[in-house]
Coordinates of C-alpha atoms in Angstrom, one line a residue:
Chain O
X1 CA 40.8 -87.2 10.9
X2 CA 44.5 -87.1 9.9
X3 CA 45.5 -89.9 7.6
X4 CA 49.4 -90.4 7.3
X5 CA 49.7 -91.3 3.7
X6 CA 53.8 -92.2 4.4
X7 CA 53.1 -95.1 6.6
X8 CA 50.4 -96.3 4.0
X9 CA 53.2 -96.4 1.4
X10 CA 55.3 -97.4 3.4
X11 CA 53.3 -100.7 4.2
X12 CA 53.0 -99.7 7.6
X13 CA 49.2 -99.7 8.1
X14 CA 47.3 -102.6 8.8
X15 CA 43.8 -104.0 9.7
X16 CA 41.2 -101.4 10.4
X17 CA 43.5 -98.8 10.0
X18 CA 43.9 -99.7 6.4
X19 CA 40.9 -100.1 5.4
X20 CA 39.6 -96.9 6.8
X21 CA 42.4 -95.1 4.8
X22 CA 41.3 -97.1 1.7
X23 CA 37.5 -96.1 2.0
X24 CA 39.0 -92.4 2.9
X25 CA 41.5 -92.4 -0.3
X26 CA 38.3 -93.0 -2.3
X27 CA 35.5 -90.5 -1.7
X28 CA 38.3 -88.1 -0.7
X29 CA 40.5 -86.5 -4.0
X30 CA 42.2 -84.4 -1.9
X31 CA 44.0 -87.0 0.2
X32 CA 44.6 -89.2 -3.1
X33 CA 46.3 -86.2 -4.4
X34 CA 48.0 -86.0 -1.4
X35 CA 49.0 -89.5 -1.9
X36 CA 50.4 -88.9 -5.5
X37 CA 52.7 -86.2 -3.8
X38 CA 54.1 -88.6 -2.0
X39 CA 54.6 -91.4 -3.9
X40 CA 56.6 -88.6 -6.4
X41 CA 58.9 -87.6 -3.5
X42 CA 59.3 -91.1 -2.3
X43 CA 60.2 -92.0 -5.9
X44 CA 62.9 -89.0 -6.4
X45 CA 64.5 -90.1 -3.0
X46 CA 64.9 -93.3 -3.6
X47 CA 66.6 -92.1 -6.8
X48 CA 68.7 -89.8 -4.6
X49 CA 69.4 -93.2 -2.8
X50 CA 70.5 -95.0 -5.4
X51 CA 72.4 -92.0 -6.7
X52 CA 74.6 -91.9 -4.0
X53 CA 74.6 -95.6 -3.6
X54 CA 76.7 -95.1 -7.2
X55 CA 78.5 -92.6 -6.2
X56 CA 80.1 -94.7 -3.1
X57 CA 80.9 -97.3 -5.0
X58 CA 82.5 -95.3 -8.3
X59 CA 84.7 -93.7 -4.9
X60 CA 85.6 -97.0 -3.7
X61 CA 86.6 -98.0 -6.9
X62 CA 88.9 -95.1 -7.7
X63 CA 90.5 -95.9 -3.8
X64 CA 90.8 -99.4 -4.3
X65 CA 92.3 -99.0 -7.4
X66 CA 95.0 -96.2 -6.4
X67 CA 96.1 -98.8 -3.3
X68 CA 96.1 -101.8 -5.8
X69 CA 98.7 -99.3 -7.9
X70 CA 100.3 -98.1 -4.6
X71 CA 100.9 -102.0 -3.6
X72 CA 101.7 -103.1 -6.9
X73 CA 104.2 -100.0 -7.4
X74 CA 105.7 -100.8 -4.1
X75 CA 106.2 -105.0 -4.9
X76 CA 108.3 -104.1 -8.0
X77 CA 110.3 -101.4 -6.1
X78 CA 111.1 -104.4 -3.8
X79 CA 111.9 -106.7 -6.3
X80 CA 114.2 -104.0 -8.6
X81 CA 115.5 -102.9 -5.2
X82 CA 116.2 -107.2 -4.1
X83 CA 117.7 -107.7 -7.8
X84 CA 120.2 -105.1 -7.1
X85 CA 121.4 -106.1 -4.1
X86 CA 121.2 -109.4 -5.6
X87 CA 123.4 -108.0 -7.8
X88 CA 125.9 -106.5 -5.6
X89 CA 126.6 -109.1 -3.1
X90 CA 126.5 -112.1 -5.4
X91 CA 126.4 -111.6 -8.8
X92 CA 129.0 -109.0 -9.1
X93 CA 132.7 -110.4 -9.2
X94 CA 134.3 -109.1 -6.5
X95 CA 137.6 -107.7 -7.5
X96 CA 140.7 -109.6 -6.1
X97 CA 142.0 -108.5 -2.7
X98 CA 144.4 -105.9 -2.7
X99 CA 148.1 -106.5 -1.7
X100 CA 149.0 -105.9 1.9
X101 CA 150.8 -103.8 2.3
X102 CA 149.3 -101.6 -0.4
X103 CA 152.0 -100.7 -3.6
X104 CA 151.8 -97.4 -5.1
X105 CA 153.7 -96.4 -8.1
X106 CA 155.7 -93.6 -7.7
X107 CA 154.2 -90.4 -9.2
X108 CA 156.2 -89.4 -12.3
X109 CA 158.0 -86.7 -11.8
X110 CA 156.2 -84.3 -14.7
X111 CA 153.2 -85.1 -12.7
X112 CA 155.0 -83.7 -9.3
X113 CA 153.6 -80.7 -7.5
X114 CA 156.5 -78.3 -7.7
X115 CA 157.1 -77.5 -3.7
X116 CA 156.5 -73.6 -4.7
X117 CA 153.1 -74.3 -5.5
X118 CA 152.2 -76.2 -2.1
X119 CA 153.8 -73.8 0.4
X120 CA 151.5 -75.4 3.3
X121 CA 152.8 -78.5 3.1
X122 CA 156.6 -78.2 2.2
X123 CA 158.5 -78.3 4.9
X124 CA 160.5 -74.7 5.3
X125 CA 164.0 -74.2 4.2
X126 CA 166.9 -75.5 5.2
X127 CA 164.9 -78.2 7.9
X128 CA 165.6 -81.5 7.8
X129 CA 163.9 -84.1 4.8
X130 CA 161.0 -85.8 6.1
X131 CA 161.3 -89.3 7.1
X132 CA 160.6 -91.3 4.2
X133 CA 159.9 -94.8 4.2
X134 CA 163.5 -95.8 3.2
X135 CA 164.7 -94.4 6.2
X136 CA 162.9 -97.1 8.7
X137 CA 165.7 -98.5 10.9
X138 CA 167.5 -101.5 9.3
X139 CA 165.8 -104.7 9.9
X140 CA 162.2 -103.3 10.2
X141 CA 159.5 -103.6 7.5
X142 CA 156.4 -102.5 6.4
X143 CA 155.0 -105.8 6.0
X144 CA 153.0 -106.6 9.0
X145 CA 151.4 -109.3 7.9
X146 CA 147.4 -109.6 6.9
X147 CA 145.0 -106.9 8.8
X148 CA 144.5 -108.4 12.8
X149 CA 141.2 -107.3 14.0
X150 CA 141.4 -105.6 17.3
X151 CA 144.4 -106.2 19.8
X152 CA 147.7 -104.2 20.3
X153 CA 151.0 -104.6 18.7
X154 CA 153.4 -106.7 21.4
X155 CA 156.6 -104.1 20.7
X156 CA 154.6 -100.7 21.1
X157 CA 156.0 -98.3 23.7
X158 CA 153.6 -98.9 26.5
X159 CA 154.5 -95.8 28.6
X160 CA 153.4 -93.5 25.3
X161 CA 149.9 -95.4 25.4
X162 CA 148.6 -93.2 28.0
X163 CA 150.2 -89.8 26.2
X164 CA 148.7 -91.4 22.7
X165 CA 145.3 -91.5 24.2
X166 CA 145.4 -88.0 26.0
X167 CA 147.0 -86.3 22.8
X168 CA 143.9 -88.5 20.6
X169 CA 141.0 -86.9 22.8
X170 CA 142.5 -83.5 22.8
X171 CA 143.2 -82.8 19.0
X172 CA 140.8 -85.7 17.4
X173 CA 142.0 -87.1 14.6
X174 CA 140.3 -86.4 11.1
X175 CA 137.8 -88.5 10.1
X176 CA 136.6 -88.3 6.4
X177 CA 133.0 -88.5 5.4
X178 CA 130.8 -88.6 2.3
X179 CA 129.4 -91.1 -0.2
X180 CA 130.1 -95.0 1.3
X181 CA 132.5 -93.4 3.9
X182 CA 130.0 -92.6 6.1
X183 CA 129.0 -95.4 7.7
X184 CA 132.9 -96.4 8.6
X185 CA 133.4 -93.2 9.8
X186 CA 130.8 -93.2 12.2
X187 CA 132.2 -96.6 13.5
X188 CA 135.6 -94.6 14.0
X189 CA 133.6 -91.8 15.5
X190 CA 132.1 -94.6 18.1
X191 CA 135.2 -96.1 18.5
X192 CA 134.0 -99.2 16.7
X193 CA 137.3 -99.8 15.1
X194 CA 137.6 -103.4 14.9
X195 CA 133.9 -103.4 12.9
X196 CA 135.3 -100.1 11.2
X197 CA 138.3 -102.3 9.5
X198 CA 135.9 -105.5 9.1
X199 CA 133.6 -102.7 6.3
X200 CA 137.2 -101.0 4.8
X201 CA 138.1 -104.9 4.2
X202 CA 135.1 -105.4 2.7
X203 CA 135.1 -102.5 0.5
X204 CA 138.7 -102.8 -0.1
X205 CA 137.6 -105.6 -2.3
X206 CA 135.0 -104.2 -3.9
X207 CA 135.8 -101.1 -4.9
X208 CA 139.0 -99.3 -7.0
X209 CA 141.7 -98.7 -3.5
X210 CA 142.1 -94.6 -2.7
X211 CA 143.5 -92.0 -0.6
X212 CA 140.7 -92.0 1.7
X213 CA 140.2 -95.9 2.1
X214 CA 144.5 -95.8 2.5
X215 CA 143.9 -93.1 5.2
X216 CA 140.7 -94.3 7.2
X217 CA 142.4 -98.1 7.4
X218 CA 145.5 -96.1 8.7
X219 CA 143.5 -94.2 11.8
X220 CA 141.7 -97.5 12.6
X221 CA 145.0 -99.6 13.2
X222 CA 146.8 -96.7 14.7
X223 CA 143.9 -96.2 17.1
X224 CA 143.9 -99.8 17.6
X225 CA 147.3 -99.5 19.0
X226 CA 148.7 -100.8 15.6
X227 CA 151.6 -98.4 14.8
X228 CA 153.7 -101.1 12.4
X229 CA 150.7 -101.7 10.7
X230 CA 149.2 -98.3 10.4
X231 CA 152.8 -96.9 8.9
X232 CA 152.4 -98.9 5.7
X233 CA 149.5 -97.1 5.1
X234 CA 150.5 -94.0 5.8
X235 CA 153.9 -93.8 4.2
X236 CA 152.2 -93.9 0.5
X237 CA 150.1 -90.9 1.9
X238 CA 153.1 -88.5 2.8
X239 CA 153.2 -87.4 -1.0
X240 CA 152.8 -84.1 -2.1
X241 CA 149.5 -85.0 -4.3
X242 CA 148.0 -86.4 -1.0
X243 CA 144.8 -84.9 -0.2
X244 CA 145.7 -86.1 3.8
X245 CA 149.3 -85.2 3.6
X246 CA 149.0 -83.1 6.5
X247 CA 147.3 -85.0 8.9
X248 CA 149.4 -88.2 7.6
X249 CA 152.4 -85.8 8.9
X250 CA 151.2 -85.8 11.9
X251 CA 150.0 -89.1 12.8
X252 CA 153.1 -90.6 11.1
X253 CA 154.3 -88.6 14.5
X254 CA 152.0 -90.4 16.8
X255 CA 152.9 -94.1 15.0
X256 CA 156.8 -93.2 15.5
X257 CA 155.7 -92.7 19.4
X258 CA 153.5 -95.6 19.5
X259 CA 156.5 -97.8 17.8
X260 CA 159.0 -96.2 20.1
X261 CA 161.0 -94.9 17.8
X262 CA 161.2 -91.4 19.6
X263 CA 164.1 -89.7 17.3
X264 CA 161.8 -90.5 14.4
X265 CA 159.0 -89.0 16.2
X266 CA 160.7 -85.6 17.7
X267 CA 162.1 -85.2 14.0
X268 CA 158.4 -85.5 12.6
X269 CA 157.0 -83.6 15.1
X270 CA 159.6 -80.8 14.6
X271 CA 158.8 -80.4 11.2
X272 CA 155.0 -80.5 11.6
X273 CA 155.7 -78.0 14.3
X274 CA 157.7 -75.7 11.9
X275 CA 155.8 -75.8 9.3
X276 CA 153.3 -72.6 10.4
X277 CA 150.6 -72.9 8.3
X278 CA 150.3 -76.8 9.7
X279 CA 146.9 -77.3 11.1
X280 CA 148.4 -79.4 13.9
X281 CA 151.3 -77.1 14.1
X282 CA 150.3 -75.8 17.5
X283 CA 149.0 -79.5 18.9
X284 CA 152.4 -81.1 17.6
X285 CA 154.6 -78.7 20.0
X286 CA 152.5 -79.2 22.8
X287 CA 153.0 -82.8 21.7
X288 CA 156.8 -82.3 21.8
X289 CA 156.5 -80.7 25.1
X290 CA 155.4 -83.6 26.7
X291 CA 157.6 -85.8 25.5
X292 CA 160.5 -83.9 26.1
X293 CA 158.9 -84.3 30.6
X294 CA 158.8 -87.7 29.8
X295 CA 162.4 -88.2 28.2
X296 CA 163.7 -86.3 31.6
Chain P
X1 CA 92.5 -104.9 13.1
X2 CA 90.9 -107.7 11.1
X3 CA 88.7 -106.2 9.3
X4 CA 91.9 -103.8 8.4
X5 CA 94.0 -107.1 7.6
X6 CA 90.4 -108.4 5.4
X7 CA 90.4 -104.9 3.6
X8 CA 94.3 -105.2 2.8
X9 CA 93.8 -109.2 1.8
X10 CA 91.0 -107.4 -0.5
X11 CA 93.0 -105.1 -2.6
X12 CA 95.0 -108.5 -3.7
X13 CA 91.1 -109.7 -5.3
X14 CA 91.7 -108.2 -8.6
X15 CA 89.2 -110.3 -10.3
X16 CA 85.8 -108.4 -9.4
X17 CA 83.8 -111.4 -10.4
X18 CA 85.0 -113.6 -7.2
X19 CA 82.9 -110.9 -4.7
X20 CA 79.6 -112.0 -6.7
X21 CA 80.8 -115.6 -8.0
X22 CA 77.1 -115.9 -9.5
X23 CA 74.4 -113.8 -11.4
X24 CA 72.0 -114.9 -9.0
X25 CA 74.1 -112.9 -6.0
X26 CA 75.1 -110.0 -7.9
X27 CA 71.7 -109.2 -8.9
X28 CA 70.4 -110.0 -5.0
X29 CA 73.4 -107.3 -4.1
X30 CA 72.1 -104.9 -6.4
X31 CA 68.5 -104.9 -5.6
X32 CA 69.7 -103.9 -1.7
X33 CA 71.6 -101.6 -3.0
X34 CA 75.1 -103.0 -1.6
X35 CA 78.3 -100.2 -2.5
X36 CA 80.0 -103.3 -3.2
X37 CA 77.9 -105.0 -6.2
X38 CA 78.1 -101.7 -7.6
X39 CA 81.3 -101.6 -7.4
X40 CA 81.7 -104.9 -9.3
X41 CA 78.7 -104.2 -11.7
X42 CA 80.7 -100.8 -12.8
X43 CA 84.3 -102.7 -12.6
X44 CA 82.4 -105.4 -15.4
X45 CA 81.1 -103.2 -17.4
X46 CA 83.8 -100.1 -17.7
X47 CA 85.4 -101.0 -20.4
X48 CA 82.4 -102.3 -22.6
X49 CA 81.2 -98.8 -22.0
X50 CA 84.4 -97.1 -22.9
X51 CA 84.4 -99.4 -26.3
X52 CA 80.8 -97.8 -27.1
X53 CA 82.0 -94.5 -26.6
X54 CA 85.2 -94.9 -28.7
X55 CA 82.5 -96.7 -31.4
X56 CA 80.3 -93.8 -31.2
X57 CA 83.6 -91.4 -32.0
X58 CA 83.0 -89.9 -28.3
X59 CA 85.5 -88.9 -26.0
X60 CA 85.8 -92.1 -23.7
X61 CA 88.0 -90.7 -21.0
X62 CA 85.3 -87.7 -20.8
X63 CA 82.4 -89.9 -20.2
X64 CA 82.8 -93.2 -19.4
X65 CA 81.8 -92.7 -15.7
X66 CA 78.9 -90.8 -16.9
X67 CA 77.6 -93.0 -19.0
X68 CA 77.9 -95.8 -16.7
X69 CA 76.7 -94.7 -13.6
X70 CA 73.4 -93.2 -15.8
X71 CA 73.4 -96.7 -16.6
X72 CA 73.6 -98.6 -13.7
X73 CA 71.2 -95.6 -12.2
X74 CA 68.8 -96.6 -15.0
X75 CA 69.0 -100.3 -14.0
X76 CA 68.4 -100.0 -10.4
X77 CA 65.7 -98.2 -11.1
X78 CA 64.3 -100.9 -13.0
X79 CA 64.6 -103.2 -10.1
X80 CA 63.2 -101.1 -8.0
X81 CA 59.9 -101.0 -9.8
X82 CA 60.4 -104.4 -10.3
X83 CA 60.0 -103.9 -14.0
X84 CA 63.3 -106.3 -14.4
X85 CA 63.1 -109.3 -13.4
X86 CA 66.1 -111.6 -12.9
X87 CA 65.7 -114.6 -15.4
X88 CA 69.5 -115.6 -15.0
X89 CA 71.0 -113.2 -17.3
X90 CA 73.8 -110.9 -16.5
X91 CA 73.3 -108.2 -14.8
X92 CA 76.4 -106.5 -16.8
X93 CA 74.9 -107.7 -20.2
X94 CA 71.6 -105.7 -19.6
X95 CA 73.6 -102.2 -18.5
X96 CA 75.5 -102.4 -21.3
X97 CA 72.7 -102.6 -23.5
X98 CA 71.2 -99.1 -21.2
X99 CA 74.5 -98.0 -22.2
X100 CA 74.1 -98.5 -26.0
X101 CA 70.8 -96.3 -25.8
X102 CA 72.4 -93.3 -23.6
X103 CA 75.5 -93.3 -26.0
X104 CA 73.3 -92.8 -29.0
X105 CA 71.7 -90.3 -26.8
X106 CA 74.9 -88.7 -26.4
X107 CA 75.7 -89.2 -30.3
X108 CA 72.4 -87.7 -31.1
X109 CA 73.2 -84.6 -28.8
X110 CA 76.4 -84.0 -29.8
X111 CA 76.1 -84.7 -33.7
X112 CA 72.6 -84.2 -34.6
X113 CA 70.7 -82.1 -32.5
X114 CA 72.7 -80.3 -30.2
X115 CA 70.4 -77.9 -29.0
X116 CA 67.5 -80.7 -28.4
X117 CA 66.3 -81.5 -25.0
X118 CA 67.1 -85.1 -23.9
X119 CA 63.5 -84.9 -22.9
X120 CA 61.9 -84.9 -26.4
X121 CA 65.0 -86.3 -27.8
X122 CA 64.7 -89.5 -26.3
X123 CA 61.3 -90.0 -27.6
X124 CA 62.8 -91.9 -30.8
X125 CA 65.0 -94.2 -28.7
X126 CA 61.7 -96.2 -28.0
X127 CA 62.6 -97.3 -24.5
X128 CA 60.5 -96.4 -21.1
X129 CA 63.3 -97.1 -19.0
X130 CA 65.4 -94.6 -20.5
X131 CA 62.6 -92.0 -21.0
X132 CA 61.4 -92.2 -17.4
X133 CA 64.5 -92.0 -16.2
X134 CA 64.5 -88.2 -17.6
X135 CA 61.4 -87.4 -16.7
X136 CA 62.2 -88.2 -12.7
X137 CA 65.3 -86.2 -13.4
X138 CA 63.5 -82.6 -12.7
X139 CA 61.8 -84.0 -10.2
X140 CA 65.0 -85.5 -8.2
X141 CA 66.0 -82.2 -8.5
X142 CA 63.5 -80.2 -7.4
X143 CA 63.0 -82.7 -4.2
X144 CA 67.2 -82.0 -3.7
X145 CA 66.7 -78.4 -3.9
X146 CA 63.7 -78.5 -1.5
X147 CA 65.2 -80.8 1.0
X148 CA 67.9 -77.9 1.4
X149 CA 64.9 -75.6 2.5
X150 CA 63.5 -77.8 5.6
X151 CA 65.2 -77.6 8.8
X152 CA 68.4 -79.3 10.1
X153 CA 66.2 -81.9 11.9
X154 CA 64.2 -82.7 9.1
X155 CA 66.6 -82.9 6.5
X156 CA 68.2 -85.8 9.1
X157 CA 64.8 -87.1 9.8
X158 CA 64.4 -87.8 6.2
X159 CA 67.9 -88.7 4.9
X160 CA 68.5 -91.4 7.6
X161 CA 65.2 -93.0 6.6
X162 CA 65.1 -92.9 3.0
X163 CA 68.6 -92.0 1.8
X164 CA 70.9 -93.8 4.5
X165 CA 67.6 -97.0 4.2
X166 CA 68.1 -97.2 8.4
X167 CA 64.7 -98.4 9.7
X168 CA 63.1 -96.1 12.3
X169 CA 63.8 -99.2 15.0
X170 CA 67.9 -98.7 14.2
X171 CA 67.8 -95.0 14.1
X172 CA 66.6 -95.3 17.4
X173 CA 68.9 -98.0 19.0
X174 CA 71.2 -96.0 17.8
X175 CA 70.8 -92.8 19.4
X176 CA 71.0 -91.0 15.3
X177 CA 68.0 -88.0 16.4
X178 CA 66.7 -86.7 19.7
X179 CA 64.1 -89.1 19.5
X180 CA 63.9 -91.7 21.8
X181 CA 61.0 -93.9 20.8
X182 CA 60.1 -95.0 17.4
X183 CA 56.8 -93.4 17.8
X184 CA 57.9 -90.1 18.4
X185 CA 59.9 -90.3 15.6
X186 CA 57.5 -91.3 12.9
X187 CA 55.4 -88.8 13.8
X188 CA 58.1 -86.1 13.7
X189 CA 59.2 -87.5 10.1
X190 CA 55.3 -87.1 9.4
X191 CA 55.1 -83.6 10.2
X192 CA 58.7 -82.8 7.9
X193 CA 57.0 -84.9 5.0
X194 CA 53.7 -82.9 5.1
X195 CA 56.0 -79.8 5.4
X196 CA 58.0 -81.1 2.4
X197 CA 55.1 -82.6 0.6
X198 CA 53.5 -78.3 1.2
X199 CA 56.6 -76.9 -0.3
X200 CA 56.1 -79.0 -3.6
X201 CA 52.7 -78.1 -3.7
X202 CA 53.5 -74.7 -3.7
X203 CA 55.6 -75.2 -6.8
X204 CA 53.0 -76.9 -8.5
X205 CA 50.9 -74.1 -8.1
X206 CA 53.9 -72.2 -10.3
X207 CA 55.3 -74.5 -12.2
X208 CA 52.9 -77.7 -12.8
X209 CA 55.4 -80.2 -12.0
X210 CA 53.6 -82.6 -9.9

């Protein structure tokens, strides 16, 4: 008769069965050995049990305890990261508002790029001098008032609206990026203007006032249909140290259009034309082109 | 999703102690062998450990989790065999004192007698626990290492029953084997055991371990 000595340990027999195996375990030394066996392997298994049991848990722990790090690293990054902008937008005293329109000192004249040294942007020999803020027709000045958000200039030439807008999407103007620029030059890019000049405000405030802030406020209002406004930022630009003297050149063009001032304009354009190496060289005689048709 | 959300909340319980608020529990938790009173029985007593190790001039970052889980292995054992019985003490307090005795183990071996066998070596250490605990060792392993030469099916059989603790009735409802009554089952494990139970005889024959 087979005997199983697994469910006897295991509790499992009861009744007759049990005591059969009892009488059986003791006139028969081969199933009590049998029994030891398996009391020995049940023993080591449940060690294995526990053993593993352990191991889980020592696991768990080492888990747990990397996510509590992970959350904990992650609350003071929020915190250091809150504090900051705390910081910035609160704490930080925001430096006074720049004048409108914007005052530049003139550059000393030992600190003057000799025009042999910046051949692309000096106008060639014997052309006429570039139009210079003192030469704005009597009566008009650069002082447009504070920024207006969105909306045309009343006095703008309204026939050179639609050539402004044709001559925009052909030659695009340029749009500087890098570092906090970005995001305002993606708002030009979308034609966002009016929330473009809202963030140069913002920023005009905040941080030391440069070239590119000068120029980017300058395309906004001039794509706005601002001309007045956009020349007084442009006309500190037209220097020789300008990084966007070129491209100041030529929208200073496109203001003169806008504003109606069309002599001002043709004599800009000319010389942006002239002036070979000009990257809008070719786009500003097509430009004159046209508005020579539209002055017939 | 909420037991996610009551895992996530869970990470913010930094104090082990709340999972097993009493002695009482955390010694109930052990005895079934639950991961997570482990868990809180090796959280409470890591750095005691660690202190012993640094007493002992050993390296602590080596072999606290040694030490400990030896420990905590040592004291389950106990409960198992019911030679501890819960009299309202803490659990934590009684493996740190295993802990004491496996430290000077480790002092001894590492000082003393390095080349002794923590088989004899224990001998001095005047503790049953500790010495039995080495003894079963060769034996665990020799089971481990046999396991490995039954079949796939036994190997399941046998690990679901006694190393995963599922009763025969859940390994059935369950659909865990190819066996679809509990009957069929037991009797299948019977055959793997007797097979098993053959295999370790045949070491006995060459090595006299059982």
């Amino acid at each position: 008769m087979a005997y199983d000595v697994e469910a006897y340990l295991n509790g499992e027999l009861h009744g007759e069965a049990l005591d059969a195996f009892e009488r059986e375990l003791q006139q028969n030394p081969v199933l009590r050995e049998e029994l030891a066996q398996q009391r020995d392997i049940m023993n080591a298994l449940q060690h294995i049990r526990r053993r593993e049991r352990i191991a889980d848990a020592a696991d768990q722990n080492r888990r747990e305890h990397r996510q509590r790090r992970f959350v904990l690293g992650l609350t003071l990054l929020t915190l250091f990261g809150g504090l900051v902008l705390l910081y910035f937008y609160w704490i930080r005293p925001a430096s006074p508002a720049l004048p409108f329109p914007p005052q530049h000192p003139p550059v000393p004249e030992n600190q003057q790029i000799p025009p042999s040294q910046t051949p692309s942007l000096t106008p060639p020999q014997g052309s006429p001098p570039f139009i210079a803020q003192n030469q704005l027709p009597p009566g008009k000045t650069t002082e447009p008032g504070p920024l207006v958000r969105g909306g045309e200039e009343p006095d703008i030439d309204r026939n050179m609206v639609p050539l402004f807008d044709t001559v925009m999407l052909q030659s695009p103007p340029f749009v500087p990026r890098g570092g906090s620029f970005d995001a305002v030059a993606a708002q030009v890019v979308a034609r966002a203007y009016t929330p473009a000049l809202a963030r140069l405000q913002k920023m005009n405030t905040r941080f030391v006032q440069n070239d590119t802030l000068q120029y980017l406020t300058a395309l906004c209002l001039l794509l706005q249909k601002q001309p007045v406004k956009a020349s007084a930022y442009l006309f500190p630009l037209n220097r020789p140290d300008s990084p966007f003297r070129e491209e100041t050149q030529w929208l200073l063009g496109l203001d003169f259009l806008l504003q109606g001032k069309r002599d001002a304009a043709i004599k800009t354009l000319q010389l942006v034309q002239k002036n070979t190496a000009h990257p809008r060289s070719e786009a500003a005689g097509r430009l004159l082109d046209k508005v020579a048709m539209l002055g017939h | 999703m909420s037991h996610s959300l009551g895992r996530f909340l869970g990470l913010f319980n930094l104090d082990p102690g709340k999972r097993y608020p009493t002695n009482l529990l955390l010694f109930e938790g052990l005895r079934r062998l639950d991961t997570q009173a482990i868990q809180c029985l090796q959280i409470k007593c890591r750095r005691s450990v660690a202190y012993l190790l640094r007493q002992a001039g050993l390296s602590a970052s080596d072999l606290t989790d040694d030490v400990l889980n030896e420990s905590i292995l040592v004291f389950l054992q106990k409960i198992g065999d019911s030679s501890y019985q819960f009299t309202g003490n803490a659990p934590a307090t009684y493996t740190i004192e295993i802990a004491r005795r496996l430290v000077a183990n480790q002092t001894r071996l590492k000082t003393n007698q390095p080349h002794i066998e923590l088989k004899d070596h224990h001998q001095n250490i005047q503790d049953d626990s500790v010495r039995d605990y080495y003894d079963n060792l060769e034996k665990v392993n020799l089971i481990e290492q046999l396991l490995s030469h039954l079949g796939e099916s036994c190997q399941r059989l046998i690990r679901l029953r006694y190393l995963e603790g599922l009763s025969d009735e859940e390994t059935v409802a369950q659909k865990l084997t190819n066996y679809h009554t509990v009957e069929s089952l037991k009797v299948k494990r019977s055959e793997c055991m007797k097979k098993l139970r053959a295999l370790a005889a045949r070491l006995h024959n060459k090595k006299e371990l059982f």
